[in-house]
XYZ file of C-alpha atoms in Angstrom:
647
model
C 44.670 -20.909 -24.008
C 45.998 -21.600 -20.422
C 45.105 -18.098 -19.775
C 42.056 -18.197 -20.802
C 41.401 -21.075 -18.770
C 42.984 -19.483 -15.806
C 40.811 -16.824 -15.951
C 37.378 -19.402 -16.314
C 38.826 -20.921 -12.726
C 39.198 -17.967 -11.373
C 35.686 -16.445 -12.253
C 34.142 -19.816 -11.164
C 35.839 -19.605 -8.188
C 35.053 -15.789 -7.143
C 31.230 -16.979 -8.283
C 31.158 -19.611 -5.884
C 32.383 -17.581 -3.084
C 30.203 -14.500 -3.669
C 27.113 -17.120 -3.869
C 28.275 -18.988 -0.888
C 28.682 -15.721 0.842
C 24.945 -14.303 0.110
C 23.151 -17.852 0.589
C 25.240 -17.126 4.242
C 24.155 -13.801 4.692
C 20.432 -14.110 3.785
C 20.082 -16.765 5.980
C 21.621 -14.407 9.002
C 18.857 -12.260 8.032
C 15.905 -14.522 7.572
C 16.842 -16.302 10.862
C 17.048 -12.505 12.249
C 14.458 -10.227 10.468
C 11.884 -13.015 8.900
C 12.163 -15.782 11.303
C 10.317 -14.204 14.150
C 7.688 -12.636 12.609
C 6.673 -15.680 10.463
C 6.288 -17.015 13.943
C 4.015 -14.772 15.393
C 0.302 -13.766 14.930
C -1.180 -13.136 11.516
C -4.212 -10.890 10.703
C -6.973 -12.936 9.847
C -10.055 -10.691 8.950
C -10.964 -7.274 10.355
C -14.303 -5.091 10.718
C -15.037 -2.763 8.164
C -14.385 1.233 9.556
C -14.626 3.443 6.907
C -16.233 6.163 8.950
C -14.658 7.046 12.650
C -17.763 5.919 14.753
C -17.295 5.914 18.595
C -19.615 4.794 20.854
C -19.660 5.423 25.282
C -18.819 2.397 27.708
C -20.936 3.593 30.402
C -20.287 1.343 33.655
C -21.443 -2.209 34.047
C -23.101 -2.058 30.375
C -21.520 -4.669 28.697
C -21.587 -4.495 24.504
C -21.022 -7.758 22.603
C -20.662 -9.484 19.777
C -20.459 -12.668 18.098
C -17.720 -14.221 15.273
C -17.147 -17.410 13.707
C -13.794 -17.947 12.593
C -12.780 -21.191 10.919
C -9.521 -21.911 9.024
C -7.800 -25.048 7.355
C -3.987 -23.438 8.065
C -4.325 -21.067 10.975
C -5.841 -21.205 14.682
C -7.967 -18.190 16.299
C -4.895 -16.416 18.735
C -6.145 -13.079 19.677
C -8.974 -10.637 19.270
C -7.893 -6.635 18.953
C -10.548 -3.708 19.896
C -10.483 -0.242 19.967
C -11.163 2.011 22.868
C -10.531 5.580 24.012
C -10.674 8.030 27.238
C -11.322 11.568 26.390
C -11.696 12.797 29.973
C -8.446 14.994 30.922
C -8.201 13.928 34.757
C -9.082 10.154 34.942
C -7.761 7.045 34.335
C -10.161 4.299 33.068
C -10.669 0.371 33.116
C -11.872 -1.630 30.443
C -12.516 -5.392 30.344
C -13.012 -7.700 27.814
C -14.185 -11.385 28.059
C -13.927 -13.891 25.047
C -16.865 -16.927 25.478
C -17.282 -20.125 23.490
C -20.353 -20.952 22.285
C -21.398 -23.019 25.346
C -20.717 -19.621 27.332
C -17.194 -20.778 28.577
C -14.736 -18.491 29.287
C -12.175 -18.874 26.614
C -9.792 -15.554 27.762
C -10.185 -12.387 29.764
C -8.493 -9.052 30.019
C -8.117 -6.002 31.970
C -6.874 -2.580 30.669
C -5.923 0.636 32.012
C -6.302 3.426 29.828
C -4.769 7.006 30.370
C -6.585 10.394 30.121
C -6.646 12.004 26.810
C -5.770 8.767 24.973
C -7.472 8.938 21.616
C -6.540 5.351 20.361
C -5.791 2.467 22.237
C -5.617 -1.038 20.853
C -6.632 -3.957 23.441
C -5.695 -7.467 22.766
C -7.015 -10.344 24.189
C -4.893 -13.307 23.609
C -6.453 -17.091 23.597
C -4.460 -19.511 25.450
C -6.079 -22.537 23.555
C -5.937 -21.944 20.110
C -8.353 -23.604 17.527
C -9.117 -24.300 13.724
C -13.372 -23.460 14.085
C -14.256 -21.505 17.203
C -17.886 -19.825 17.358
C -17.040 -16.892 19.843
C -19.000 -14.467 22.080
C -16.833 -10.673 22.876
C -17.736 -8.894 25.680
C -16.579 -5.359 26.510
C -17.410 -3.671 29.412
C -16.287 -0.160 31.715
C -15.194 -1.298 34.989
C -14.354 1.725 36.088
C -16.110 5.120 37.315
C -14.662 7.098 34.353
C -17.941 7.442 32.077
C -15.801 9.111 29.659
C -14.977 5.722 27.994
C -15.609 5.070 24.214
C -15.229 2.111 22.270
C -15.051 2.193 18.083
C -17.785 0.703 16.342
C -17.640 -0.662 12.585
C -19.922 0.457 9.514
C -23.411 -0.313 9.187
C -26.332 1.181 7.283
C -28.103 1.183 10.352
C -26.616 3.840 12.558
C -28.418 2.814 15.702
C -26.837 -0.742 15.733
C -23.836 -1.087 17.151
C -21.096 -3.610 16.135
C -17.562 -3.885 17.711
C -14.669 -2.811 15.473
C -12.499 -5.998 15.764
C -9.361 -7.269 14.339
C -8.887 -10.804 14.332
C -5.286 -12.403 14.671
C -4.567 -15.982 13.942
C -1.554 -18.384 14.206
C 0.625 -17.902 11.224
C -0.776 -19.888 8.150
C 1.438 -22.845 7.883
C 2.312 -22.066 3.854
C 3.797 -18.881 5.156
C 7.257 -20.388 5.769
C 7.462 -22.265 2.686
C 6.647 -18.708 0.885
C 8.991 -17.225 2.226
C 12.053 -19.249 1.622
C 11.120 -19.310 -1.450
C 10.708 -15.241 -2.043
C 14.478 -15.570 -0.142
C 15.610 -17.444 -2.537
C 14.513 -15.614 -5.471
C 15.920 -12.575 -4.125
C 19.828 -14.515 -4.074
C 19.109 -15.381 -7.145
C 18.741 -11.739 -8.169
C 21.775 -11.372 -6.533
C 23.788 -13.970 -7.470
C 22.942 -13.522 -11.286
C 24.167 -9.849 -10.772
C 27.286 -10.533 -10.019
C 27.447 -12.927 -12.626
C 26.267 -10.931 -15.447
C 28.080 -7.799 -13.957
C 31.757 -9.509 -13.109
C 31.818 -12.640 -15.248
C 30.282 -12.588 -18.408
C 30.002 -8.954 -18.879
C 26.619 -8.344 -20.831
C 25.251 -5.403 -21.417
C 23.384 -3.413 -18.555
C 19.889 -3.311 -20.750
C 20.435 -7.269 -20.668
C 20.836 -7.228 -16.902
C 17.817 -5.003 -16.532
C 15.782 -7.892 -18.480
C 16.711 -10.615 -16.188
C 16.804 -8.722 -12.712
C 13.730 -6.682 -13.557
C 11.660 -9.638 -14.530
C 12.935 -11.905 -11.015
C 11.689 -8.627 -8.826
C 8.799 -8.689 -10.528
C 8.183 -12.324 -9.854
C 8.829 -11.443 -6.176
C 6.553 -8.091 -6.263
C 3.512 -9.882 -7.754
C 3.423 -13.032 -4.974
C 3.348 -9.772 -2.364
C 1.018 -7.889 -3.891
C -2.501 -9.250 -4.879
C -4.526 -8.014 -7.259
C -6.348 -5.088 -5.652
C -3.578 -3.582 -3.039
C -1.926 -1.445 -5.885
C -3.570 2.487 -5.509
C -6.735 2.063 -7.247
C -6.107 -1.470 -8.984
C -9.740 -2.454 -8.181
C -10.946 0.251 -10.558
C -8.651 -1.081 -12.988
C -9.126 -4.568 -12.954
C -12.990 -3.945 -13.275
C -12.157 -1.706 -16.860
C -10.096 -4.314 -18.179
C -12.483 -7.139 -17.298
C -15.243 -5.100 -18.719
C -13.672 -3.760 -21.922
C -12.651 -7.693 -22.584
C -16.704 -8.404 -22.125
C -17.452 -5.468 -24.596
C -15.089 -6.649 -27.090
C -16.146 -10.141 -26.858
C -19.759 -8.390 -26.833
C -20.614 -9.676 -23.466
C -21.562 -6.196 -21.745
C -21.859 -2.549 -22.498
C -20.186 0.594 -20.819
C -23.238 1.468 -18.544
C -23.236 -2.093 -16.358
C -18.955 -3.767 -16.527
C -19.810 -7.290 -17.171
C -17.688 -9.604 -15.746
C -17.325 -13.988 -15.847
C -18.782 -15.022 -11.816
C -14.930 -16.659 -11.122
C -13.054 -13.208 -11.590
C -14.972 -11.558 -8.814
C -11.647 -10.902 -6.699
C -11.001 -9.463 -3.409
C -10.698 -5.986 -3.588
C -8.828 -5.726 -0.204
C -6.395 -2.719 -0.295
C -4.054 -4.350 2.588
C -0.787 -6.376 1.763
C -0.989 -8.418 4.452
C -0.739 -12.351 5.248
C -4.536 -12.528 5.162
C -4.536 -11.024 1.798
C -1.940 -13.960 0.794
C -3.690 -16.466 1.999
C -6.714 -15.586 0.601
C -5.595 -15.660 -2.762
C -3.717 -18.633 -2.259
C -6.792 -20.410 -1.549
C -8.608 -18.902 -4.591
C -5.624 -20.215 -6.991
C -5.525 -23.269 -5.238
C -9.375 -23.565 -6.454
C -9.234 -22.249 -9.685
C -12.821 -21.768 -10.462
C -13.130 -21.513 -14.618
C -17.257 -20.664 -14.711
C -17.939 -19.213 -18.104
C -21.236 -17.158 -17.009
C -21.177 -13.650 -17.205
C -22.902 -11.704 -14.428
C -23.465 -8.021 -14.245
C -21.614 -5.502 -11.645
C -23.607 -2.891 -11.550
C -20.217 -0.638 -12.023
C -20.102 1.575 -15.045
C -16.906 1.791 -17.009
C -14.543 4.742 -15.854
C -14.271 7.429 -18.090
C -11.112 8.436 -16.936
C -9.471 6.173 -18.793
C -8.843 5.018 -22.254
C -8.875 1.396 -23.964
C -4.916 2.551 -24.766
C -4.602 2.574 -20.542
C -5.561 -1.634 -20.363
C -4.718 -2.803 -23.793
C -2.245 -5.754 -22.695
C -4.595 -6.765 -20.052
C -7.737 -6.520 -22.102
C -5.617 -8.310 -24.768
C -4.534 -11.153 -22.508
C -8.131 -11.505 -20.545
C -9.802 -11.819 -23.776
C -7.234 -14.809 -24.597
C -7.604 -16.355 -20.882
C -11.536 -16.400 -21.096
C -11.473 -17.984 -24.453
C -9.171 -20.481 -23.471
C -11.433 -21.053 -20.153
C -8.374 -19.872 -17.586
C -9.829 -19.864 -14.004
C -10.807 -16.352 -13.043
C -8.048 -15.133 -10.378
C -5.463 -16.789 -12.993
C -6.916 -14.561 -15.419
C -6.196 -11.431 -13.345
C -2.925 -12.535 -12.391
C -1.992 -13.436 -16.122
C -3.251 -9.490 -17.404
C -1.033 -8.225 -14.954
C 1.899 -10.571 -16.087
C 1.573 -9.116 -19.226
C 1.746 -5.643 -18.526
C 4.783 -6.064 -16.691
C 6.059 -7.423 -20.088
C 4.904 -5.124 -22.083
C 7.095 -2.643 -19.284
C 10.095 -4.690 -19.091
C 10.043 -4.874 -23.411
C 10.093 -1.115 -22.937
C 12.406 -0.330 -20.392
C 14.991 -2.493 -22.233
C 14.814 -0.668 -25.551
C 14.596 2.807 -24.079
C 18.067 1.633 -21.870
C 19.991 0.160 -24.955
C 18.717 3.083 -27.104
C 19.600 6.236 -24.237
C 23.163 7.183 -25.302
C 23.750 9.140 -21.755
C 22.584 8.247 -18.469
C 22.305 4.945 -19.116
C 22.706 3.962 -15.097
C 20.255 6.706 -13.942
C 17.499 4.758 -16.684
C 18.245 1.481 -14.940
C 18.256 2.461 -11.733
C 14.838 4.426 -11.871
C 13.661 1.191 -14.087
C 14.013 -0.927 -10.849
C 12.453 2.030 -8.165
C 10.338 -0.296 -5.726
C 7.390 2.418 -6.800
C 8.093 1.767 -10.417
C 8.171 -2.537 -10.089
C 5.135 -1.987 -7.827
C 2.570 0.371 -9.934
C 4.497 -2.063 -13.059
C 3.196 -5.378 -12.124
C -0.234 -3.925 -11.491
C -3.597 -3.458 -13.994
C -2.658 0.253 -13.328
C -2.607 2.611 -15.848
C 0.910 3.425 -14.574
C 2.367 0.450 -16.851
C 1.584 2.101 -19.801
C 2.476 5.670 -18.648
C 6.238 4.679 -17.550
C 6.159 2.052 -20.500
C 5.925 5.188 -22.958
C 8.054 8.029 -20.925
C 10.695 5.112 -20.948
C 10.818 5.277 -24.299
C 10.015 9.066 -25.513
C 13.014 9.445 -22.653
C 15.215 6.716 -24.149
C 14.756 7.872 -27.749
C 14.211 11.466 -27.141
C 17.578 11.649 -25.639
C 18.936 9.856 -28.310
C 17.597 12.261 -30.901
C 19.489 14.665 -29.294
C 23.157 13.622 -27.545
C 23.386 10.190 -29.814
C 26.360 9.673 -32.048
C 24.727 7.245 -34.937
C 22.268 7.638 -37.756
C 19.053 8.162 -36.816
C 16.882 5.228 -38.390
C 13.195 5.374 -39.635
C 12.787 2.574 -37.137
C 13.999 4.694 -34.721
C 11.670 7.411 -36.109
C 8.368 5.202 -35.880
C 9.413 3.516 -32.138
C 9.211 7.248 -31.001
C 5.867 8.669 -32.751
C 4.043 5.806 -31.345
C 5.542 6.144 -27.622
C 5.055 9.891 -27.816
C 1.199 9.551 -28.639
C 0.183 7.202 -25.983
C 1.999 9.303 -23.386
C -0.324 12.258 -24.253
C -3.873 10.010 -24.157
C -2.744 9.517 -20.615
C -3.462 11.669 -17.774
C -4.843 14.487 -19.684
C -1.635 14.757 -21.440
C 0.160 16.250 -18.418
C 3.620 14.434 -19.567
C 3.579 16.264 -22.823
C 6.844 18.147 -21.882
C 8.840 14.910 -22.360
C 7.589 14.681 -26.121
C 9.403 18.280 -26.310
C 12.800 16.790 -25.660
C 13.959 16.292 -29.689
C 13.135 19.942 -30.057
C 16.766 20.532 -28.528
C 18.300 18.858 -31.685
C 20.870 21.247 -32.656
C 23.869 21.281 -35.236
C 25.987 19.339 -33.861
C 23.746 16.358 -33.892
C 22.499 17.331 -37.492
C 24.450 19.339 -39.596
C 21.821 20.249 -42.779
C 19.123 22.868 -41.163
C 16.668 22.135 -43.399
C 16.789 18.229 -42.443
C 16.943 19.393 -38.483
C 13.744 20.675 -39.008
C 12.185 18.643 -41.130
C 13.438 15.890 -38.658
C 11.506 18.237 -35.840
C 8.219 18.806 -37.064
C 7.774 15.050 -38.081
C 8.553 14.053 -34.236
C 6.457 16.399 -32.997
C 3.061 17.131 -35.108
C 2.093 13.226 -34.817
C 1.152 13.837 -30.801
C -0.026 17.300 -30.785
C -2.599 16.298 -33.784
C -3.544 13.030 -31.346
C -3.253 15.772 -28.389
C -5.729 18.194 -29.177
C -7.870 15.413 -31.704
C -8.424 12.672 -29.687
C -10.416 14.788 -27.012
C -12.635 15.889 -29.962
C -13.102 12.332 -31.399
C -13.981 10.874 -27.963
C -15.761 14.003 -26.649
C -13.427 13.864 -23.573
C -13.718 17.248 -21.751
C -13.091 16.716 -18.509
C -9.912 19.053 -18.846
C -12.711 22.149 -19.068
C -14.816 21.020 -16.872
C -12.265 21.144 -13.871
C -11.109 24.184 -14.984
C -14.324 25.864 -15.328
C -16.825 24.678 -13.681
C -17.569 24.012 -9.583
C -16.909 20.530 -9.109
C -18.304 18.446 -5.494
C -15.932 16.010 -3.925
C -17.242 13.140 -3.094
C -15.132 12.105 0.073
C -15.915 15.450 1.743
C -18.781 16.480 -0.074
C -18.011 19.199 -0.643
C -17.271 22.368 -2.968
C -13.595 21.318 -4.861
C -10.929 24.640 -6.049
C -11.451 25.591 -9.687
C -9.612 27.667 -11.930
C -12.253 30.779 -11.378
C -11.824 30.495 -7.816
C -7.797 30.673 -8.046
C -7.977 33.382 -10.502
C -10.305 35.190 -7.738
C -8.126 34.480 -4.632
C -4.570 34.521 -6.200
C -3.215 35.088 -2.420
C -4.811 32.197 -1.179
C -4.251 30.054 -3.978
C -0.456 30.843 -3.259
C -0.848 30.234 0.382
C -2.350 26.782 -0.600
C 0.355 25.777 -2.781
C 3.227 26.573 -0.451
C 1.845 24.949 3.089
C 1.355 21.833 0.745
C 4.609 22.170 -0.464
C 6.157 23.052 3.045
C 4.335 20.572 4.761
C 4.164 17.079 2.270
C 7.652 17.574 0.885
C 9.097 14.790 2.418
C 6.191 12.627 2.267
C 6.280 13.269 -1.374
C 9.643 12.392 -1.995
C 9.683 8.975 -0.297
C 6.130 7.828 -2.687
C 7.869 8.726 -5.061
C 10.775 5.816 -4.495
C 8.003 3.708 -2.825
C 8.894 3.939 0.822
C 5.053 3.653 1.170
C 3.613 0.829 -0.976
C 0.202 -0.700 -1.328
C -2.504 1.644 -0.778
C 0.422 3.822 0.906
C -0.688 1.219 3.888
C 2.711 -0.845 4.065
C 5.254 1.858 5.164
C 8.899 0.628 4.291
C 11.871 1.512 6.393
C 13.304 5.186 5.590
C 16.794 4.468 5.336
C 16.464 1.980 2.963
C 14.948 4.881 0.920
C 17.036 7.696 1.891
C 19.892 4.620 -0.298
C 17.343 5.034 -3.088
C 17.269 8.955 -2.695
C 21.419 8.717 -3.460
C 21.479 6.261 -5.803
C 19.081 7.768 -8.205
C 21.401 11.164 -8.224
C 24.534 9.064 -8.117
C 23.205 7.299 -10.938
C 23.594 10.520 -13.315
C 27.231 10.787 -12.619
C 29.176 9.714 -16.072
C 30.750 7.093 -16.286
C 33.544 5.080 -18.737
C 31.541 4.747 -21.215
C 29.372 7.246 -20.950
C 30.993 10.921 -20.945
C 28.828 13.093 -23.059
C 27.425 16.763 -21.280
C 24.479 17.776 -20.940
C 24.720 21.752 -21.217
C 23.136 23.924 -18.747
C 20.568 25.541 -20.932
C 19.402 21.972 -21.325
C 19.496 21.308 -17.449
C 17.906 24.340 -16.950
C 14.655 23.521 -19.209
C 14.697 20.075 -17.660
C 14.381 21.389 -14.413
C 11.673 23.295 -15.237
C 9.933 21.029 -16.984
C 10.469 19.099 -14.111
C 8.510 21.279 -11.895
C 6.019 22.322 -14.526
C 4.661 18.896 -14.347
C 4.966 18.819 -10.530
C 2.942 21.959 -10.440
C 0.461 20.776 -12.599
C -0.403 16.904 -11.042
C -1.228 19.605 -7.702
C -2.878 21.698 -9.514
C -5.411 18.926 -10.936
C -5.847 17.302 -7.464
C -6.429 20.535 -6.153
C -9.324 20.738 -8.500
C -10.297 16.918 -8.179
C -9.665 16.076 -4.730
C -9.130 18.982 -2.511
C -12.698 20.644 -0.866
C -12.838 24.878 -0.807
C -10.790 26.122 2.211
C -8.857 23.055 3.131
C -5.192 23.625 4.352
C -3.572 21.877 2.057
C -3.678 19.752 -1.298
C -5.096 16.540 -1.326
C -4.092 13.222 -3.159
C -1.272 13.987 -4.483
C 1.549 11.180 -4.611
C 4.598 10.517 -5.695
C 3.856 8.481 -7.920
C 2.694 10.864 -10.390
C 5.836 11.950 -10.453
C 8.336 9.446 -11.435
C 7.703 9.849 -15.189
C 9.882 13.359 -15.463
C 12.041 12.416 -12.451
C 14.856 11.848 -14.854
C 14.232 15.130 -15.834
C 15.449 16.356 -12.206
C 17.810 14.124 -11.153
C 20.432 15.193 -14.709
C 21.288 18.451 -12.068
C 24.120 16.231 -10.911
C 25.472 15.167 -13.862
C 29.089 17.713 -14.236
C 32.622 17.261 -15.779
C 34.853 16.539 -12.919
C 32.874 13.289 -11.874
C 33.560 10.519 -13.683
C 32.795 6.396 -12.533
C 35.748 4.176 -13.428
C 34.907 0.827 -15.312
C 35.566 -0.756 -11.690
C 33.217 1.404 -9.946
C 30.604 1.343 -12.332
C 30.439 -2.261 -11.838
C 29.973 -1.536 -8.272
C 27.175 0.842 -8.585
C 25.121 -1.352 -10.571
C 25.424 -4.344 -8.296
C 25.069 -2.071 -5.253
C 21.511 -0.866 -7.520
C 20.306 -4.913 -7.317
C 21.665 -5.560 -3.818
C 19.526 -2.439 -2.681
C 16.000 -3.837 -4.196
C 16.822 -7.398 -2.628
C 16.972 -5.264 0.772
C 13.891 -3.761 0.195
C 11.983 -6.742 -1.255
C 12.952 -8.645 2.301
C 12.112 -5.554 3.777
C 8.103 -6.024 2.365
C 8.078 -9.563 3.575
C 9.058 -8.378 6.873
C 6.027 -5.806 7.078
C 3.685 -7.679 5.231
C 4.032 -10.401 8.593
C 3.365 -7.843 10.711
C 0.240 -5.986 9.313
C-alpha cells in the first residue's frame, strides 16, 4: 500500500513537471515563432488571376483603380501589385499613389526594378490605418524603360484592364485569442501523451483515440471548408445527394439550402479564418432550396459522402445554420476515420507503431477532417490493412466478426478510385500453415475473403454503368486546363519509348516533391508549404516506426516484403498512369497531378522494408517513440499557424 502510494506521488509529481515544462516551452515559442506574425499584416482579399495577363506601363500613363475595403476587426495597412521588366539592359521606375475618396494622398511609393525581373511584388504601406476607406490606386512608369508590365486580374472582357491587387490589413483582433487557444490544445495533446504513455499506461489504439481526435480539433479551426484539394467539389455532392434523398433536387442541377453557399476559397489564410468566423458567428438557418447550376460528379459514388450526406440530411431537418452544417459533415467523417483507425490499430498484430504513426501523418489528419473522398479511402485501407494483417501474422482465432468487419472494408476500398487499392484486399491470400493448419479450411477461409470484392469489383461498374476505366484507356480524351489532346493507352502502346521517357523524367524530376505530399509538407491546395525538416522527422519516423518492438516481435518474411514492395509500386505506377491519361496533354515533359496523397493508402506497404531481426525497441524506448510521434504533430500544427499568418 505505501508503495503504491509512493509510486501515485511520484507519477503526479513527474506529471506536473513535464506539464509545467511544455506550458514553459510553448510559450518560448509562441512569444518567438507566433507572436510576431500575429502582429503583423494579414491578407484581407485579393484579385482574382487565374490566367497570367500582363499589361505595358508605358511612361506618364497612369492605370488605376478603385476598392472599398471595410472591416469590423481589421484596418486597411497596405496595398501589394505586381509588376515586371523584361528588357535585358535597363533598370526601371515604377510609382504608385494610394488616394482617398476626396483625392487625398493617403501613401506613395517609388520602386526600382532590375532587368529581366519577371515578378516583383510592390507594397505600398498606409501610414493611417482605417476600418472603411474608399480608395483610388494609381500606377504609373516613371522611367524611360518602356519595357515595363504590370499584371492585370480576370475579366470576361479582355480589353478592360483591372489591377491585380492584394490587399493587407491589420491583424483581425480575434486572431490572438485563436491562437492561444490552438496553443493550448496542442499542450494538451502533449500533456495527455505523457500521461497516457508514462502514467496510466493504456493501450496505444486508446491513445490514438484521444490524440487523433484533439489534432483534429486543431486541423479543422485551420482549415475551412473548401482549402482541402478539391473539397469544393465535394461539399457540393454531399449537399446535393442530401437534397436528392430528401427529394429536393436531381443529379443534372445539385440543389442546395441558400445558407450553405460557402466560400470556396482554396487559401488557408487569416482572411479565410475570418471569413468563416463571421459566417458562424451569423449562423444563417434559411430553409429554401436554390439551384447551382452544378451537376453531380460522376466520379464519385454515394459510398464516397455517406457520413456527410448522413449527417447534412440530419442538420437540415433539424434547421442547423448552413456553414454549421458543413462543418458538422466533416466532423463526422473524421469520426467515422478515427472509429476506423482505432479498430484496424487494436486489431494489427505487427506494426502496431508504424499504423499509429501513419494514422496521425499531417496529410492523413488533413484530407481526414475534410468532405474528401480520402476519409473513406484511408477509413477502409485502415482496416483491410489492420485485419488483413491479422489474417495472416495474428496468433488468436479468427472470429466471424472479424470475418464480416473485413468483407465490408474490402468492398468499399474497391468502389473507390476505380479500384486502384485492390492489391491491399490481396493481403489474406498469404495465409499459410502456420496461421491455419487444416488446408481445406485455409482455403475455404480464402475464397470467402476474397470473392465478396471482386464480385462488387467487376459488378458494381455494370450495375451503375460506370465506364470511365475504358474510356481513358481507349479513347482520346481533351484536357480541359490545357485543352488539349490527353495520353491514352493506344498512344503508349504506339510510342513505348516515349511513354518510358515520360515516366522516368517524372519520376527523376517530382521525386522529392512527391515524397513530402505524401507526409503533408504541402497542405491546403498544396498552397501552405510547411517547413522541410519538420518533414524530413516524419520521413524517419514512419520507417522507424516498423522497427519491432517488446511486444511486438513477429517477422515478416522476405517473400512477403518482396510482394509488398511491389505492390507498393504497382499502385504508384498506376495513380501516374491514370493522371497521365486524365490530366497530362500529348507531348508534355512530364506527368501531371499527381500527389502524394494518392499514395498514403499502400505506404505501409513500403515502409515494412525496415522491419529485420536484430532491431528491437525496448519497453522504455517504445514509450519514447510514441511520445516523440505526438510531440512531432504539435510541431507541425504550430508550424501551420505560423504560415497561415503569413499568407
Amino acid at each position: 500500500m505505501k508503495h503504491k502510494i509512493c509510486n501515485i506521488v511520484k507519477n503526479k509529481k513527474a506529471l506536473i513537471i513535464f506539464s509545467i515544462f511544455v506550458i514553459i516551452i510553448s510559450s518560448i515559442i509562441a512569444y518567438v515563432y507566433v507572436y510576431p506574425k500575429a502582429n503583423g499584416d494579414a491578407l484581407f482579399d485579393q484579385s482574382s488571376i487565374l490566367k497570367d495577363r500582363w499589361i505595358s506601363l508605358e511612361k506618364d500613363k497612369i492605370v488605376s483603380n478603385e476598392y472599398s475595403f471595410s472591416s469590423d476587426n481589421s484596418k486597411l495597412s497596405a496595398i501589394v501589385l505586381v509588376i515586371q521588366n523584361l528588357d535585358n539592359q535597363q533598370n526601371g521606375i515604377v510609382k504608385a499613389t494610394i488616394y482617398d475618396k476626396n483625392h487625398s494622398v493617403l501613401a506613395t511609393e517609388k520602386i526600382t526594378i532590375s532587368q529581366n525581373e519577371q515578378s516583383l511584388d510592390f507594397k505600398v504601406e498606409l501610414s493611417e490605418k482605417k476600418n472603411e476607406e474608399q480608395v483610388i490606386i494609381e500606377l504609373e512608369n516613371i522611367s524611360e524603360n518602356q519595357n515595363i508590365k504590370t499584371r492585370i486580374a480576370d475579366s470576361e472582357d479582355i480589353n478592360s484592364v483591372n489591377l491585380a491587387y492584394r490587399i493587407y490589413s491589420t491583424m483581425p483582433s480575434f486572431i490572438i485569442y485563436f491562437m492561444i487557444i490552438l496553443l493550448a490544445i496542442v499542450d494538451l495533446i502533449v500533456i495527455l501523451g505523457f500521461y497516457f504513455i508514462f502514467i496510466k499506461k493504456i493501450s496505444i489504439e486508446r491513445i490514438f483515440l484521444i490524440i487523433a481526435l484533439l489534432c483534429g480539433v486543431c486541423y479543422t479551426l485551420l482549415f475551412t471548408p473548401g482549402t482541402i484539394p478539391d473539397e469544393s467539389t465535394h461539399i457540393r455532392n454531399t449537399l446535393g445527394y442530401s437534397s436528392i434523398l430528401l427529394s429536393k433536387g436531381t443529379n443534372e442541377d445539385i440543389v442546395i439550402r441558400e445558407c450553405e453557399q460557402f466560400v470556396g476559397d482554396t487559401q488557408p489564410s487569416v482572411k479565410t479564418l475570418n471569413t468563416y468566423r463571421n459566417m458562424l458567428l451569423e449562423n444563417q438557418d434559411s430553409n429554401k432550396y436554390i439551384k447551382t447550376g452544378e451537376i453531380l460528379s460522376s466520379d464519385f459514388s454515394v459510398i464516397s459522402y455517406l457520413p456527410g450526406i448522413l449527417t447534412v440530411t440530419i442538420c437540415r431537418l433539424l434547421s442547423v445554420g448552413g456553414i454549421l452544417t458543413i462543418y458538422l459533415a466533416r466532423f463526422s467523417n473524421f469520426v467515422l476515420y478515427l472509429l476506423s483507425a482505432y479498430f484496424a490499430i487494436k486489431k494489427i498484430p505487427i506494426c502496431k507503431n508504424a499504423l499509429f504513426t501513419l494514422s496521425l501523418l499531417p496529410m492523413v489528419i488533413h484530407q481526414t477532417i475534410s468532405l474528401s473522398y480520402d476519409t473513406i479511402i484511408l477509413s477502409a485501407a485502415w482496416l483491410v490493412i489492420g485485419y488483413g494483417f491479422y489474417f495472416v501474422y495474428g496468433d488468436t482465432e479468427i472470429k466471424k466478426k472479424d470475418i464480416c468487419i473485413y468483407i465490408i472494408a474490402s468492398c468499399i476500398l474497391v468502389t473507390q478510385k476505380t479500384g486502384i487499392y485492390f492489391v491491399l484486399n490481396l493481403i489474406p491470400l498469404l495465409i499459410n500453415k502456420n496461421r491455419i493448419k487444416e488446408r481445406k479450411e485455409r482455403i475455404i477461409l480464402k475464397l470467402v475473403l476474397t470473392f465478396p470484392w471482386i464480385i462488387t469489383m467487376f459488378g458494381l461498374p455494370i450495375i451503375t454503368n460506370n465506364n470511365r476505366i475504358k474510356k481513358s484507356v481507349s479513347n482520346a480524351n481533351v484536357i480541359a486546363w490545357a485543352n488539349k489532346e490527353g495520353y491514352s493507352m493506344s498512344y503508349f502502346l504506339s510510342n513505348k519509348l516515349e511513354a518510358v521517357m515520360l515516366f522516368l523524367r517524372t519520376i527523376v524530376k517530382k521525386f522529392d516533391h512527391y515524397i513530402f505530399t505524401t507526409l503533408g509538407q504541402y497542405l491546403g491546395s498544396l498552397n501552405l508549404i510547411l517547413s522541410r525538416k519538420i518533414f524530413v522527422g516524419w520521413l524517419v519516423t514512419i520507417f522507424a516506426a516498423c522497427f519491432k518492438n517488446y511486444d511486438d516481435k513477429k517477422d515478416i518474411s522476405m517473400v512477403h516484403k518482396i510482394l509488398y514492395i511491389l505492390a507498393f509500386f504497382a499502385v504508384c505506377g498506376a495513380t501516374m498512369l491514370a493522371m497521365a491519361f486524365a490530366f497530362t496533354p500529348v507531348g508534355w515533359p512530364t506527368i501531371e497531378g499527381v500527389q502524394g496523397r494518392y499514395f498514403l493508402p499502400v505506404l505501409i506497404l513500403l515502409i515494412v522494408i525496415v522491419r529485420n531481426k536484430k532491431i528491437i525497441l525496448k519497453r522504455q524506448w517504445n514509450d519514447y517513440f510514441i511520445l516523440w510521434v505526438i510531440l512531432l504533430q504539435g510541431i507541425t500544427i504550430i508550424n501551420i499557424m505560423g504560415q497561415i499568418l503569413i499568407v
